[in-house]
Short mmCIF file of C-alpha atoms in Angstrom, two decimals:
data_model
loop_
_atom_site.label_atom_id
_atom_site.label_comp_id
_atom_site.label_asym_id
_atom_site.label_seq_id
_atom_site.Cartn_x
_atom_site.Cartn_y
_atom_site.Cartn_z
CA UNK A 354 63.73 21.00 -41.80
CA UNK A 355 60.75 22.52 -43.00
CA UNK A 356 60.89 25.44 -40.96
CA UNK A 357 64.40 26.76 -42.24
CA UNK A 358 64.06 25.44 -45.83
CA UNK A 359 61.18 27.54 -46.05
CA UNK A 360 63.06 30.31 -44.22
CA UNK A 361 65.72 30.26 -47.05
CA UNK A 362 63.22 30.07 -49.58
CA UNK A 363 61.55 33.22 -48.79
CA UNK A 364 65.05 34.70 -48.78
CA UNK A 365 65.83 33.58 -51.95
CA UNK A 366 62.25 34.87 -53.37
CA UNK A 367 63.04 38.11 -51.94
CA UNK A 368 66.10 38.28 -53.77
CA UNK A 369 64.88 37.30 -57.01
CA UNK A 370 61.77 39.23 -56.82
CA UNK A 371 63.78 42.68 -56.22
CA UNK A 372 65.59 41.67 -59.47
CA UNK A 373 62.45 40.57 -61.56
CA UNK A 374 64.35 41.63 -64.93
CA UNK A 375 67.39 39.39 -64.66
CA UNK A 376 66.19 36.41 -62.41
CA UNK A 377 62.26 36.16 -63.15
CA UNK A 378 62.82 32.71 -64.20
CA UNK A 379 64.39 31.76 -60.80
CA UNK A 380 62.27 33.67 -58.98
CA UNK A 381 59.08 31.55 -60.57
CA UNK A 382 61.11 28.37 -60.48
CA UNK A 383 61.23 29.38 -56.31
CA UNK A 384 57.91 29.84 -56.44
CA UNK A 385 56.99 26.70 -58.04
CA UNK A 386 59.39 24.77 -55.24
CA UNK A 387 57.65 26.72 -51.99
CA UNK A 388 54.48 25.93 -53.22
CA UNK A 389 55.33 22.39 -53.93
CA UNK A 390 57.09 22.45 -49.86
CA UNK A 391 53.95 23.81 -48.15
CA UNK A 392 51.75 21.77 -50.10
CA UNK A 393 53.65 18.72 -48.57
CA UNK A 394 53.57 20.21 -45.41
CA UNK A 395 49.79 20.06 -45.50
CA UNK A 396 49.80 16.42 -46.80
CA UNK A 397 52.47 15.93 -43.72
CA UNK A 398 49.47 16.99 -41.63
CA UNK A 399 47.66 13.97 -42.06
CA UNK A 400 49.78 11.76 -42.64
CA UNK A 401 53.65 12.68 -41.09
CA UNK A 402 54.85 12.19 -37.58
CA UNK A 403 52.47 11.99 -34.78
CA UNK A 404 54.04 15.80 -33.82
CA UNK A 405 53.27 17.44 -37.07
CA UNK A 406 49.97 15.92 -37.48
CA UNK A 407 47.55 18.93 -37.34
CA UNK A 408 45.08 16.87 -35.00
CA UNK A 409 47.60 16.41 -32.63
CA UNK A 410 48.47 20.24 -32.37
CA UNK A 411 45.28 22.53 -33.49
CA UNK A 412 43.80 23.56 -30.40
CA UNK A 413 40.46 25.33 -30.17
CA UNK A 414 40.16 29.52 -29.30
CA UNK A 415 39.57 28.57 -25.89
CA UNK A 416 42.85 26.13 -25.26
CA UNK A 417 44.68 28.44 -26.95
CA UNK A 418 43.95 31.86 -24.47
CA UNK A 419 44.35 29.47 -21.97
CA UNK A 420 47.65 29.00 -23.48
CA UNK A 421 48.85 32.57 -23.84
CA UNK A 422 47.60 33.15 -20.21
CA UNK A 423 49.57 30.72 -18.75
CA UNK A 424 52.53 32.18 -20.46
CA UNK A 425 51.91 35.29 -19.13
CA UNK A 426 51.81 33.95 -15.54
CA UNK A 427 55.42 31.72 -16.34
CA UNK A 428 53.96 28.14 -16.15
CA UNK A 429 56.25 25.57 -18.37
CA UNK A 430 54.13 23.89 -21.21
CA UNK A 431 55.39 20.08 -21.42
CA UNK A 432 53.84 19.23 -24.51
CA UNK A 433 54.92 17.90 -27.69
CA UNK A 434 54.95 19.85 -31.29
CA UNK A 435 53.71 22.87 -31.58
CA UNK A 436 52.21 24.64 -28.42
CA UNK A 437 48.87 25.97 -29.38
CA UNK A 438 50.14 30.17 -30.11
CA UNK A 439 52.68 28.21 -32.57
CA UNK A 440 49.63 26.03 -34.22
CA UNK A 441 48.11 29.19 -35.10
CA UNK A 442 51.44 30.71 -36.38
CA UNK A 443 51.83 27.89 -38.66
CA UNK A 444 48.40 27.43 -39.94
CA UNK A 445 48.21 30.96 -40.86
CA UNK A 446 51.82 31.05 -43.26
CA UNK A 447 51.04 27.95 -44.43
CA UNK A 448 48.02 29.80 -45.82
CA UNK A 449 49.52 32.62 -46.47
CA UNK A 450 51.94 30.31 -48.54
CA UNK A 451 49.46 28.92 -50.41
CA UNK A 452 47.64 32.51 -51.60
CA UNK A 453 51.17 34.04 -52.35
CA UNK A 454 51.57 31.11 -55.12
CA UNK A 455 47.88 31.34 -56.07
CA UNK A 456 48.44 35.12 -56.68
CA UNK A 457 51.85 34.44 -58.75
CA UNK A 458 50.07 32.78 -61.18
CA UNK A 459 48.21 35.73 -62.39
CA UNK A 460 50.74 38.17 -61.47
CA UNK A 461 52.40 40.61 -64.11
CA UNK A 462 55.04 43.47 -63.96
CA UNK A 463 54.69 45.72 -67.36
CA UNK A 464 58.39 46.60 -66.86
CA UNK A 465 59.09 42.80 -66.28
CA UNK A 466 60.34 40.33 -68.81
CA UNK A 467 58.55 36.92 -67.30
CA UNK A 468 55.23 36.71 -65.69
CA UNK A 469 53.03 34.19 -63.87
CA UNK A 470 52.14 31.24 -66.10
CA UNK A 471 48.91 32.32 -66.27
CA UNK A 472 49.16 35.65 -66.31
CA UNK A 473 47.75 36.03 -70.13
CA UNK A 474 44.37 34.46 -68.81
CA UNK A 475 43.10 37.67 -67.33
CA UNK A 476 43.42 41.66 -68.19
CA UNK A 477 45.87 43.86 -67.48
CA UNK A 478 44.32 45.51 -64.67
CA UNK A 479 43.66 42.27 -62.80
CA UNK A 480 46.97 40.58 -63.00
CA UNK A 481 48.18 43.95 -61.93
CA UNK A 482 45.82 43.85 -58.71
CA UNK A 483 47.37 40.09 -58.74
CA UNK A 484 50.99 41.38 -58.43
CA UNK A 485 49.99 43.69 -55.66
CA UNK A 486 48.44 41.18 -53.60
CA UNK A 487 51.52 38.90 -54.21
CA UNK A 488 53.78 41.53 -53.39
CA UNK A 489 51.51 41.89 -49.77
CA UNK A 490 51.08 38.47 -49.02
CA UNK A 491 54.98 37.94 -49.49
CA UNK A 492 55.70 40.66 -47.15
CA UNK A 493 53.00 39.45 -44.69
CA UNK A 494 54.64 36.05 -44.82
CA UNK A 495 57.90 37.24 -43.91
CA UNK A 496 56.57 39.36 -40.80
CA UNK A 497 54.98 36.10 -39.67
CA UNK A 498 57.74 33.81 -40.24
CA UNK A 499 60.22 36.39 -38.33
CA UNK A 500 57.51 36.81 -35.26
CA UNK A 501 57.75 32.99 -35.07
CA UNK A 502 61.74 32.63 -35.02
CA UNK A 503 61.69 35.74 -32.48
CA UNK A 504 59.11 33.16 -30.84
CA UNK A 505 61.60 30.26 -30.70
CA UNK A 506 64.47 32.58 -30.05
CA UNK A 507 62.54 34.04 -26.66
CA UNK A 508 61.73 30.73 -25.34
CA UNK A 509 65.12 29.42 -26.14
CA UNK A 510 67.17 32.11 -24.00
CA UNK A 511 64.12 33.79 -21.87
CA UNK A 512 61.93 30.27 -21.14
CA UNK A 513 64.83 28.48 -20.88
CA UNK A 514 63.29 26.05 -23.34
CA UNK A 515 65.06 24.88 -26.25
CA UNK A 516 62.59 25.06 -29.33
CA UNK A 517 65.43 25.76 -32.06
CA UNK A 518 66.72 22.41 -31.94
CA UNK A 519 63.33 20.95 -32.31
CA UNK A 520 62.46 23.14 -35.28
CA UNK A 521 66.09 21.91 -37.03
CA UNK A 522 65.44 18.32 -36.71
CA UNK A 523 61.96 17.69 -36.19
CA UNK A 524 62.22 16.14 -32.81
CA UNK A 525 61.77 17.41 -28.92
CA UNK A 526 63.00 15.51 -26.53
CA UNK A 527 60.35 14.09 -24.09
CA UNK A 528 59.55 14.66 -20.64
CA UNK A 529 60.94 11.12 -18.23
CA UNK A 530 57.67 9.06 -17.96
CA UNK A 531 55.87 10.34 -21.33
CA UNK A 532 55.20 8.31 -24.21
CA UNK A 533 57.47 8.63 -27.58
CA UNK A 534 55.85 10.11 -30.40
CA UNK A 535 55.86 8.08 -33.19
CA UNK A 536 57.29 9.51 -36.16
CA UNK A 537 57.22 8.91 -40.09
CA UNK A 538 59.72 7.69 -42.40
CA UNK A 539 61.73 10.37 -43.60
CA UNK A 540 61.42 8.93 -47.35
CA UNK A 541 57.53 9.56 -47.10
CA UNK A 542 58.53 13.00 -46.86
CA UNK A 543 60.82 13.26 -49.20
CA UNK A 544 58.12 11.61 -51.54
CA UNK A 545 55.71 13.64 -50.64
CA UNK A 546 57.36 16.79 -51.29
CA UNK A 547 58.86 15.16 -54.99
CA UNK A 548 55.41 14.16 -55.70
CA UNK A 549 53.73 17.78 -55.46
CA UNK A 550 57.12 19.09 -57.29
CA UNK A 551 56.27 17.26 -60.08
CA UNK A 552 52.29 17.77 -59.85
CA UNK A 553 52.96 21.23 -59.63
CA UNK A 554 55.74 21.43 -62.71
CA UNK A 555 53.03 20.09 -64.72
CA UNK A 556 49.93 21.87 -63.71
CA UNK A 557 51.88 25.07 -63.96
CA UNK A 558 54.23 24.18 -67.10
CA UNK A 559 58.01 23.39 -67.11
#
């Protein structure tokens, strides 16, 4: 559920980011909860389900042209998680993720009402080069998280293999003969992503 909560996230960002004035507090509330989700994602790295554990699916340069070329010639990858062209995807908006809320935090519009929660610890001109950077990385996030649902969408109805369903609930059905992944308890999740909610809430003021 990551996946598509974060999907609706960055919808909901976009919204209230276009209307700054009225919904500024929502906006940073939003901001404050997609930070808090990707930070959990990271911790989920290490310590979630065997298939979103980032040792299990970070592949080096090499494994991953490897990858890409055996796309290209129509071979079927069997694996489990994410193939190694969908590591890097991730990897790079979760950090992407991370710099967009780093950025809020300093970020200021003069013809805005709110402003990051730290906006009043630097000068003008830098939370101004702040709020451009935000507005980048946001729109850098969304070109990356659309390139990776046109990803699942192509294998889905041009592969023939079904990665929506995994990236709904988590879980790809294995291959007759292969081992089940093991997978976490849903309440660690749920804890996990609570826990930096509330870390963050308080690092960043209520």
């Amino acid at each position: 559920m990551f996946h598509w909560s974060l999907v609706a996230l960055l919808i909901l960002l976009y919204i209230t980011g276009e209307n700054i004035d009225s919904l500024g507090e929502i906006h940073m509330f939003l901001g404050r909860v997609t930070v808090a989700l990707v930070l959990a994602r990271v911790i989920w790295g290490f310590v979630g389900s065997e298939t979103s554990r980032f040792a299990n699916f970070v592949k080096p340069p090499q494994e991953i042209l490897a990858y890409i070329k055996s796309v290209r010639s129509g071979e079927h990858w069997t694996g489990l998680g994410h193939n190694p062209a969908g590591a890097v995807m991730m990897l790079g908006l979760l950090a992407l993720m991370l710099l967009q809320g780093f950025t809020g935090l300093f970020s200021y519009d003069d013809g805005a009402i709110v402003g990051g929660p730290f906006h009043d610890m630097v000068s003008e001109d830098t939370a101004k080069i702040f709020t451009g950077l935000h507005e980048t990385i946001f729109n850098l996030a969304v070109l990356l998280a659309l390139v990776h649902i046109a990803a699942a969408l192509f294998y889905k109805f041009v592969k023939k293999d079904d990665l929506i369903h995994p990236l709904v609930t988590g879980v790809r059905p294995t291959l007759p003969g292969a081992v089940e992944p093991k997978f976490a308890s849903p309440v660690l999740a749920v804890g996990l992503f609570v826990g930096c909610l509330v870390v963050i809430f308080l690092m960043t003021g209520v």
